[in-house]
Short mmCIF file of N, CA and C and ligand atoms in Angstrom, two decimals:
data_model
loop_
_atom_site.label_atom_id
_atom_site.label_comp_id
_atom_site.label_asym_id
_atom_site.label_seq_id
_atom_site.Cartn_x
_atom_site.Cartn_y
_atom_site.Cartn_z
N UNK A 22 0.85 -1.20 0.00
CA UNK A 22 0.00 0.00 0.00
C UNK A 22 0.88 1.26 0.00
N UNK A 23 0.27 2.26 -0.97
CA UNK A 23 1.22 3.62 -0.74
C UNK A 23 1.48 4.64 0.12
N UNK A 24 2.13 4.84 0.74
CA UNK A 24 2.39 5.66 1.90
C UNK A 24 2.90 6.90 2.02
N UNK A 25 2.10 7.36 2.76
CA UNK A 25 2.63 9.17 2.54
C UNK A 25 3.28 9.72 3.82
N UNK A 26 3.92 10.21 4.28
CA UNK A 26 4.47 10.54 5.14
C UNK A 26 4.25 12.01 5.89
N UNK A 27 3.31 12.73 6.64
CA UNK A 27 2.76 14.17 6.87
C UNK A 27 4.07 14.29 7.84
N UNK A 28 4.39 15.76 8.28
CA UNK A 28 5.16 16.46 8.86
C UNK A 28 4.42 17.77 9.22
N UNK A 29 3.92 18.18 10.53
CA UNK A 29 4.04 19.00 11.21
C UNK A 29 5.25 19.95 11.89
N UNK A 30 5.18 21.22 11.40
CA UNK A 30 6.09 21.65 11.45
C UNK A 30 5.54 22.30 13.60
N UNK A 31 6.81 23.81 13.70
CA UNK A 31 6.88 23.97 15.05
C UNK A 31 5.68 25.07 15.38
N UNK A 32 4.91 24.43 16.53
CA UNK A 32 3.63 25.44 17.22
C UNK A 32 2.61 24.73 16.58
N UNK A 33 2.54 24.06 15.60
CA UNK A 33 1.27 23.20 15.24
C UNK A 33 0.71 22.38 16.64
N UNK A 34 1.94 21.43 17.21
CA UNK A 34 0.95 21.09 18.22
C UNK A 34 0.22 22.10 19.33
N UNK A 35 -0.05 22.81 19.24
CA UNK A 35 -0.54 24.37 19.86
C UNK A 35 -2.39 24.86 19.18
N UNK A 36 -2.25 24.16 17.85
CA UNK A 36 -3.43 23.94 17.32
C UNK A 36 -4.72 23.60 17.73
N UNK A 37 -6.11 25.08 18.29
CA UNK A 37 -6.87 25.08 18.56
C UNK A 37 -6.93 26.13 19.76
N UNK A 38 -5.74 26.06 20.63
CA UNK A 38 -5.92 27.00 21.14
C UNK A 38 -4.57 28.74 20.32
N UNK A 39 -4.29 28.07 19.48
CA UNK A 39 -3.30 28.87 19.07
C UNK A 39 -3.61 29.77 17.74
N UNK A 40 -4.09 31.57 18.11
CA UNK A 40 -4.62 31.95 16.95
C UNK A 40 -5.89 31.23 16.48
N UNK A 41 -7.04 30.62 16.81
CA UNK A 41 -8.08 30.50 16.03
C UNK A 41 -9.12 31.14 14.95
N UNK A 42 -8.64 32.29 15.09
CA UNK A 42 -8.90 32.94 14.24
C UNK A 42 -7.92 33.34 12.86
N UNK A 43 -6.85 32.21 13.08
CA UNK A 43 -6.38 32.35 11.68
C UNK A 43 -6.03 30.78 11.09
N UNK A 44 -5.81 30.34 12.51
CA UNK A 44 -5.64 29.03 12.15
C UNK A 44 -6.51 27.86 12.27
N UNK A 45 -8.35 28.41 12.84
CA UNK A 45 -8.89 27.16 12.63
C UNK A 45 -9.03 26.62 14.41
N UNK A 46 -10.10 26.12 14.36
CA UNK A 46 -10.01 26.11 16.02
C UNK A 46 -9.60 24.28 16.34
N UNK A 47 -9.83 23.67 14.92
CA UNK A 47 -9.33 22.36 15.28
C UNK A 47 -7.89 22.21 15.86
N UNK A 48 -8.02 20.87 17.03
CA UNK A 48 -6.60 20.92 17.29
C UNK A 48 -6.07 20.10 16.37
N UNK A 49 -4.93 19.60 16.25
CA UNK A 49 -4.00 18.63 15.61
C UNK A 49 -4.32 17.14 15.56
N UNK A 50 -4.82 17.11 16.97
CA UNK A 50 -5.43 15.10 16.90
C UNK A 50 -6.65 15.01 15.97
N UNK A 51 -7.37 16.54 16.11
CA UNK A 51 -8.30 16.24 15.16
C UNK A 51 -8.11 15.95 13.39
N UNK A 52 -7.41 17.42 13.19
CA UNK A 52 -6.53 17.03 12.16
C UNK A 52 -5.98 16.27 11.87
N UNK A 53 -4.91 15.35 12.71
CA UNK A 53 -4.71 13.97 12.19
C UNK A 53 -6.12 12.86 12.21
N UNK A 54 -6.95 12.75 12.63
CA UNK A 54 -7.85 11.70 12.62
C UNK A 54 -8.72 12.42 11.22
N UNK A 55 -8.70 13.65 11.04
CA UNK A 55 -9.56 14.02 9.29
C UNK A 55 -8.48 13.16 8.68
N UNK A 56 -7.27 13.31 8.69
CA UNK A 56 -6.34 13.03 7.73
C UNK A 56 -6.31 10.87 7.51
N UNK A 57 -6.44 10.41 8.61
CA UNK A 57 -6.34 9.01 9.31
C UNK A 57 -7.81 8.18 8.38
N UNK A 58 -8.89 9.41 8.15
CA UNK A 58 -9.89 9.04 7.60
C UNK A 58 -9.50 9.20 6.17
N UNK A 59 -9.20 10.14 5.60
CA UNK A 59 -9.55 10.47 4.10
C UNK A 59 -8.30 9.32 3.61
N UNK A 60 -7.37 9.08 4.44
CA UNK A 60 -6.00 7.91 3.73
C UNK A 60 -7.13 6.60 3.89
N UNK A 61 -7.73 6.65 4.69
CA UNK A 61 -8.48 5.19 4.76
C UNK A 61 -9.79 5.27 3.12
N UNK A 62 -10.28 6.10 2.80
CA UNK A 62 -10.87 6.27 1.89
C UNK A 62 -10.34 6.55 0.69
N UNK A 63 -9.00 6.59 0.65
CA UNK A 63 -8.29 6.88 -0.39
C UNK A 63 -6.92 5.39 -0.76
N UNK A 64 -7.38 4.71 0.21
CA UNK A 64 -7.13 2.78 0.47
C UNK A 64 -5.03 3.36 0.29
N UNK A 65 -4.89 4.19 1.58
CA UNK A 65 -3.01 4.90 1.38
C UNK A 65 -2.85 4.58 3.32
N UNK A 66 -1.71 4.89 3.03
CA UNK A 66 -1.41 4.51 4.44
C UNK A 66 -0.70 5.66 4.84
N UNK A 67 -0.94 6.92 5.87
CA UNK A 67 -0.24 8.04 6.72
C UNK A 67 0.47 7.70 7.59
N UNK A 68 1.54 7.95 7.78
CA UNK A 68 2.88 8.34 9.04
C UNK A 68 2.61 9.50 9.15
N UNK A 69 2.23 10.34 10.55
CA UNK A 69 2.71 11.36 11.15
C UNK A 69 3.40 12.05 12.45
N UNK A 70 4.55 13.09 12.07
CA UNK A 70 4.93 13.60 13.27
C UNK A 70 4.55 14.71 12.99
N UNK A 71 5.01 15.17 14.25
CA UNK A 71 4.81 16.92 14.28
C UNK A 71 6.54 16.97 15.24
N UNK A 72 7.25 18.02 15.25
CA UNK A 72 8.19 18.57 15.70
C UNK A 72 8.33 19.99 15.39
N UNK A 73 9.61 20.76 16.73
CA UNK A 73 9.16 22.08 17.26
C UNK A 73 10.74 21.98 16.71
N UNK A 74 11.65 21.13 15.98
CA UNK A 74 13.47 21.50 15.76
C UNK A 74 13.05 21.10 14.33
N UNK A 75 14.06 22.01 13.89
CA UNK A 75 14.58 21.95 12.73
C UNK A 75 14.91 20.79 11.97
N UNK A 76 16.30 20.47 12.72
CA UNK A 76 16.81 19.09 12.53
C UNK A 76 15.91 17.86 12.71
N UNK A 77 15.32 18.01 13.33
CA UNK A 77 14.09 16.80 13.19
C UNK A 77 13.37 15.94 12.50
N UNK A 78 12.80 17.74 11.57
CA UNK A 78 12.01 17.87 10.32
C UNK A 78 13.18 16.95 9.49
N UNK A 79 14.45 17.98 9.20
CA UNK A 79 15.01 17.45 7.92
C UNK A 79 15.50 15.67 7.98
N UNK A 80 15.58 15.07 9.51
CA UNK A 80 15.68 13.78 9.47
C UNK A 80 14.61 12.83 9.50
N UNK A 81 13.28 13.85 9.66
CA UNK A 81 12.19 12.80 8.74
C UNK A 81 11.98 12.90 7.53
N UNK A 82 12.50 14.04 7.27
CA UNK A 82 12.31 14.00 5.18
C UNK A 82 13.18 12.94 5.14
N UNK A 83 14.92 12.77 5.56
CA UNK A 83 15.45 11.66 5.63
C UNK A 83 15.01 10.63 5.53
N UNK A 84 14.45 10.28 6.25
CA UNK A 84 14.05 9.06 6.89
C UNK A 84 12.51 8.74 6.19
N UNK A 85 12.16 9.14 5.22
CA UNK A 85 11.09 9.20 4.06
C UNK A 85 11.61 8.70 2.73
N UNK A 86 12.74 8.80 2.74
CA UNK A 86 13.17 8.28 1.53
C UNK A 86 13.65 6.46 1.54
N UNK A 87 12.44 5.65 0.70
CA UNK A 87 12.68 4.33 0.73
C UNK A 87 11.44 3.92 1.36
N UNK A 88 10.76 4.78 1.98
CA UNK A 88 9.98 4.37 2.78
C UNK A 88 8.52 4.78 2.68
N UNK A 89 8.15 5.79 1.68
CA UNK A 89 7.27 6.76 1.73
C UNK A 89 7.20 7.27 0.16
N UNK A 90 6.15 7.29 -0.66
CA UNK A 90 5.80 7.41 -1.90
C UNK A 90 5.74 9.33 -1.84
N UNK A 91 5.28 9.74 -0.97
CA UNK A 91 5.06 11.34 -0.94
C UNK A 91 5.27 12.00 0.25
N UNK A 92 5.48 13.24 0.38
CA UNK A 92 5.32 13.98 2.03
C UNK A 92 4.34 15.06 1.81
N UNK A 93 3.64 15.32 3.13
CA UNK A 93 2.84 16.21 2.92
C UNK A 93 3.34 16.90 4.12
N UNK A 94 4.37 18.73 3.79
CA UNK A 94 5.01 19.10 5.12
C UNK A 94 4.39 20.46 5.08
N UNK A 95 3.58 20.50 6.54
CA UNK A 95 3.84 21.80 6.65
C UNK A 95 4.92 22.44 7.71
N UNK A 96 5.60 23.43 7.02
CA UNK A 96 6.79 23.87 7.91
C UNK A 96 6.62 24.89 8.72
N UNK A 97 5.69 25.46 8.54
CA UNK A 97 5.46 26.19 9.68
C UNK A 97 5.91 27.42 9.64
N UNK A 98 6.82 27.84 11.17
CA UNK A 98 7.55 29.35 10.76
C UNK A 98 8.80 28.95 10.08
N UNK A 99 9.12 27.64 9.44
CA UNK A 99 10.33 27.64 9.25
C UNK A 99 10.22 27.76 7.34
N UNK A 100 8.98 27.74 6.93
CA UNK A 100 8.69 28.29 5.64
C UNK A 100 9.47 28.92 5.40
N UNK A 101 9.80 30.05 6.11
CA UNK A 101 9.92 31.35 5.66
C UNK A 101 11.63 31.72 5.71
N UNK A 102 11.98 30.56 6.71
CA UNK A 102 13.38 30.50 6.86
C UNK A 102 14.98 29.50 6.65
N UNK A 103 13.79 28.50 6.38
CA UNK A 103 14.92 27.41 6.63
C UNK A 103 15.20 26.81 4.98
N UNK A 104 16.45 26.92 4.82
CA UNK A 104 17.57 26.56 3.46
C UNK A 104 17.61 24.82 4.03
N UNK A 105 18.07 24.48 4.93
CA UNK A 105 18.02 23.42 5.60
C UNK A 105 17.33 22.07 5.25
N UNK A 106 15.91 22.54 5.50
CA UNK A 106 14.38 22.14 5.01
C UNK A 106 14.25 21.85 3.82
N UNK A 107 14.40 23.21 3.12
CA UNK A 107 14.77 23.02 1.87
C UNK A 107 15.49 21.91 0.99
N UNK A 108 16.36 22.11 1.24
CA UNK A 108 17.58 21.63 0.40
C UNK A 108 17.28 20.07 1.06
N UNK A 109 16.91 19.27 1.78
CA UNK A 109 16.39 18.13 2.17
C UNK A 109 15.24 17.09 1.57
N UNK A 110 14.23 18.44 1.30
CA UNK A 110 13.37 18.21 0.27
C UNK A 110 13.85 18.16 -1.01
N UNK A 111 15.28 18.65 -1.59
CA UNK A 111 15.76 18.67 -3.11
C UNK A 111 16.29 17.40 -3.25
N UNK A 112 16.78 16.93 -1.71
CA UNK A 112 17.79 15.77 -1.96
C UNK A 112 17.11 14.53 -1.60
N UNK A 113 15.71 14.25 -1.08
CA UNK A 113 15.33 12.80 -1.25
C UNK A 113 14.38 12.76 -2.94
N UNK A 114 14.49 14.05 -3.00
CA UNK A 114 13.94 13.72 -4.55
C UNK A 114 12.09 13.13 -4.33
N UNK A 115 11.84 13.64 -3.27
CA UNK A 115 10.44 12.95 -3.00
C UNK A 115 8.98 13.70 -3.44
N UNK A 116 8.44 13.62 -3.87
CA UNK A 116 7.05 14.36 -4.24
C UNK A 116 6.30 15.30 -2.94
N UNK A 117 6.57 15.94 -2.52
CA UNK A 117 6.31 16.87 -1.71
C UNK A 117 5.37 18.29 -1.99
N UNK A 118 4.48 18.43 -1.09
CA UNK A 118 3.23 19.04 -1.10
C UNK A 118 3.52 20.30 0.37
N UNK A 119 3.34 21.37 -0.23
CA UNK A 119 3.43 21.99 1.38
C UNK A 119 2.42 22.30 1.65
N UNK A 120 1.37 22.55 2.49
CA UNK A 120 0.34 22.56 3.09
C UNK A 120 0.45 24.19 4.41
N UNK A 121 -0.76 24.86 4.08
CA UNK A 121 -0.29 25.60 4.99
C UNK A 121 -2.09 25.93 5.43
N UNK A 122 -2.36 26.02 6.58
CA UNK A 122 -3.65 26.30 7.13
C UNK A 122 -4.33 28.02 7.07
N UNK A 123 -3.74 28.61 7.13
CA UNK A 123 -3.55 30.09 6.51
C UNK A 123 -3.42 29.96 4.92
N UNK A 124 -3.75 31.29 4.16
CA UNK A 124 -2.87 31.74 3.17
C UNK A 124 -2.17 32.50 3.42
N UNK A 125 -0.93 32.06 3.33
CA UNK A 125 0.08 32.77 3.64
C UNK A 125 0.15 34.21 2.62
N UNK A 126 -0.25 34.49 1.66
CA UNK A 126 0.06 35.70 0.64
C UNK A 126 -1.06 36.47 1.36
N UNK A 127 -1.68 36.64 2.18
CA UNK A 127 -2.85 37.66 2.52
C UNK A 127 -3.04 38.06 3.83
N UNK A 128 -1.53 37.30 4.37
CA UNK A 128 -1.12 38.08 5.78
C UNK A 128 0.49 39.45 5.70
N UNK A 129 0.62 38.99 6.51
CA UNK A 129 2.00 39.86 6.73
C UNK A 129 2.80 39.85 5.56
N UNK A 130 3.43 41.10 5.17
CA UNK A 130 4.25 40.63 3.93
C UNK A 130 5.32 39.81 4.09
N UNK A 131 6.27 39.61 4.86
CA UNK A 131 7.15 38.27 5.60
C UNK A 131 6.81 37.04 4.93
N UNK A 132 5.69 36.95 5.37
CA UNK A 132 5.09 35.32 5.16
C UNK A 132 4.91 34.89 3.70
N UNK A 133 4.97 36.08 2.82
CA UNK A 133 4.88 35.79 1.35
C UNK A 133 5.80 34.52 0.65
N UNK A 134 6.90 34.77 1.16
CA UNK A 134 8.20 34.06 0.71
C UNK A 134 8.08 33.12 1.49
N UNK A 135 7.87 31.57 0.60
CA UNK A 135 8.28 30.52 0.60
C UNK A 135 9.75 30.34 0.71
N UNK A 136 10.57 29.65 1.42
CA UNK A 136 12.08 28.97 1.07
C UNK A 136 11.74 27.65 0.11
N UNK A 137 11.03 26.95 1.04
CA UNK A 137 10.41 25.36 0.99
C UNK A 137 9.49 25.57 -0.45
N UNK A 138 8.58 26.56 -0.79
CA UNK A 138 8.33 25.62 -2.07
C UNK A 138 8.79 25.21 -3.04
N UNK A 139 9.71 26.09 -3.48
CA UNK A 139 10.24 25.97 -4.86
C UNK A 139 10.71 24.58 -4.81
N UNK A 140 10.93 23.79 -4.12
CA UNK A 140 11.33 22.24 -4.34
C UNK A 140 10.26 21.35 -3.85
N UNK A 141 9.08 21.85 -3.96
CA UNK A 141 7.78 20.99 -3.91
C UNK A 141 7.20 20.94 -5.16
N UNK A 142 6.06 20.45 -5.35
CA UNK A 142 5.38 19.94 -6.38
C UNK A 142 4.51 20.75 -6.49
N UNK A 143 3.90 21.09 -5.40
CA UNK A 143 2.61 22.45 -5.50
C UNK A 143 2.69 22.92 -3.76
N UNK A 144 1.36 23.16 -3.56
CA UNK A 144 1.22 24.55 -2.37
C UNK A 144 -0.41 24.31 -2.31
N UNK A 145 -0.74 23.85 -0.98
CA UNK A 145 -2.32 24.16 -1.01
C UNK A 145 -2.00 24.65 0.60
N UNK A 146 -2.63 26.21 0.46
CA UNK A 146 -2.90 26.82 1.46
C UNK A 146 -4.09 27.81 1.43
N UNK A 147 -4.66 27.82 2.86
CA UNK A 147 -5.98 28.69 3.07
C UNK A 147 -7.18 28.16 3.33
N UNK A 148 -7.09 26.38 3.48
CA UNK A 148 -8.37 26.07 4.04
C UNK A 148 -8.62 25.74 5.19
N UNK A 149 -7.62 25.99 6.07
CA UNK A 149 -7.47 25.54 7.18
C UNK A 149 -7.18 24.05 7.22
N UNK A 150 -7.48 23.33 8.33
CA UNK A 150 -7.81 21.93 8.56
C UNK A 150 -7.71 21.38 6.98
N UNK A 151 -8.69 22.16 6.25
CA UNK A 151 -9.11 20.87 4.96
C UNK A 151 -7.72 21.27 3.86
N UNK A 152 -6.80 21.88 4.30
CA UNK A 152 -5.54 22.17 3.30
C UNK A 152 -5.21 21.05 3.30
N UNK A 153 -5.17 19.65 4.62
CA UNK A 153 -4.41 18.54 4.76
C UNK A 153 -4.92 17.47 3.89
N UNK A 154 -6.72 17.63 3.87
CA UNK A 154 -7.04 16.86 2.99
C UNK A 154 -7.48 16.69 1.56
N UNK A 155 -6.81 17.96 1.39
CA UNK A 155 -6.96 18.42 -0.36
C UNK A 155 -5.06 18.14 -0.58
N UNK A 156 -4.48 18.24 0.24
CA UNK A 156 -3.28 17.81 -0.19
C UNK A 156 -3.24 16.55 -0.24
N UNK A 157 -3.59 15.69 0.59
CA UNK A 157 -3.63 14.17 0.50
C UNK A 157 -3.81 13.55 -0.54
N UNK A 158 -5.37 14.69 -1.20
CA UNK A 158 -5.86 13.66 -2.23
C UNK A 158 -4.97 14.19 -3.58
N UNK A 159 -4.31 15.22 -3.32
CA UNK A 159 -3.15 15.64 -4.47
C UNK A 159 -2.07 14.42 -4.53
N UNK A 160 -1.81 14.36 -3.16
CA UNK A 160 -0.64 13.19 -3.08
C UNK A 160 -0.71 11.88 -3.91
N UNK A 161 -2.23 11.51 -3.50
CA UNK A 161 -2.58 10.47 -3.92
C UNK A 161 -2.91 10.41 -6.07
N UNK A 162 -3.00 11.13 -6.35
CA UNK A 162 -3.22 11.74 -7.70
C UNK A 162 -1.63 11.53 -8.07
N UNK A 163 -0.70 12.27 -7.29
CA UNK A 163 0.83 12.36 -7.65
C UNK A 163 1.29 11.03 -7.61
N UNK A 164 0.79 9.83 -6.74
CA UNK A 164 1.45 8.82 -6.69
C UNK A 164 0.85 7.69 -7.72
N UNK A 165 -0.55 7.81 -8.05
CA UNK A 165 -1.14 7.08 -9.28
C UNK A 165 -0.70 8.00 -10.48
N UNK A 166 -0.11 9.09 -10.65
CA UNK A 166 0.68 9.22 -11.78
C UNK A 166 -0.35 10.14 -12.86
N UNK A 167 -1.52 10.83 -11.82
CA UNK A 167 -2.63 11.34 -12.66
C UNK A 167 -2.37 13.08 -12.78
N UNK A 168 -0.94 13.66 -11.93
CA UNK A 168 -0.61 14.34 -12.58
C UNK A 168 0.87 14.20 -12.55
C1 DQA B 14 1.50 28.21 8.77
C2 DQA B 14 1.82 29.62 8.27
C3 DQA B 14 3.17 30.08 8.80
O1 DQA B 14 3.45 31.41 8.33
C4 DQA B 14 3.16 30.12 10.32
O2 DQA B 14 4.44 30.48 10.81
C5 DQA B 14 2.70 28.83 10.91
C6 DQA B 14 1.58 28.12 10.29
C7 DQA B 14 0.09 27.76 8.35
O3 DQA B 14 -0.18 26.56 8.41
O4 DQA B 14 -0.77 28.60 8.00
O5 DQA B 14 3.18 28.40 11.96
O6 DQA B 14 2.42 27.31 8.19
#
């Protein structure tokens, strides 16, 4: 079965009480159990962490390669900063989706600039919660080869 690998980036687990008014009042378990459902209806199998380090992130993109058909990461504040992240995502060569619960282009001008996408496949941000499961079913599209 094909397997996708999600990544929570840092302050996600904070989700629900953190900003609800930009980010959605669901917390994260919920979000993972939307996500736990739509892989079960989409017959795929999800791995998820969430982590608040850097290095973390880039040793589960690591640790995705061989193991994991796609990632679905959101990075969080490190979008905006981390080469690191980046360049991790260039080097497992993996189909990668960034996901962001905000739109990021219609807040702060800061937040405009991606580091992390340009070595993804696409960008679904702004539905909150349901960014995870419109990326999923992208993933799943990317891994049957339908785009
Ligand atoms: C976020 C957007 C980022 O700018 C912010 O730092 C986050 C969450 C989102 O999901 O909307 O922590 O990635």
């Amino acid at each position: 079965m094909a397997k996708v690998l999600v990544i929570h980036g840092p302050n996600l687990n904070l989700l629900g009480m953190r900003e609800p008014e930009v980010y959605g009042s669901r917390t994260l378990a919920e979000i993972d159990a939307m996500l736990e459902k739509e892989a079960e209806l989409l017959d795929i199998e999800v791995e998820i962490k969430q982590s608040n380090y850097e290095g973390e992130i880039v040793e589960a993109i690591h640790g995705a390669f061989g193991e994991s058909q796609a990632i679905l990461l959101n990075p969080a504040g490190y979008t905006h900063t981390s080469v690191v992240i980046r360049d991790a995502i260039a080097a497992v060569r993996l189909p990668t989706i960034e996901v962001h619960l905000s739109n990021i282009w219609a807040r702060e001008e800061w937040r405009e600039k991606s580091i992390t996408a340009s070595v993804c496949v696409g960008v679904v941000a702004g539905f909150e919660a349901m960014s995870y499961v419109f990326a999923l079913r992208a993933a799943k599209s990317l891994i049957e080869r339908e785009v």
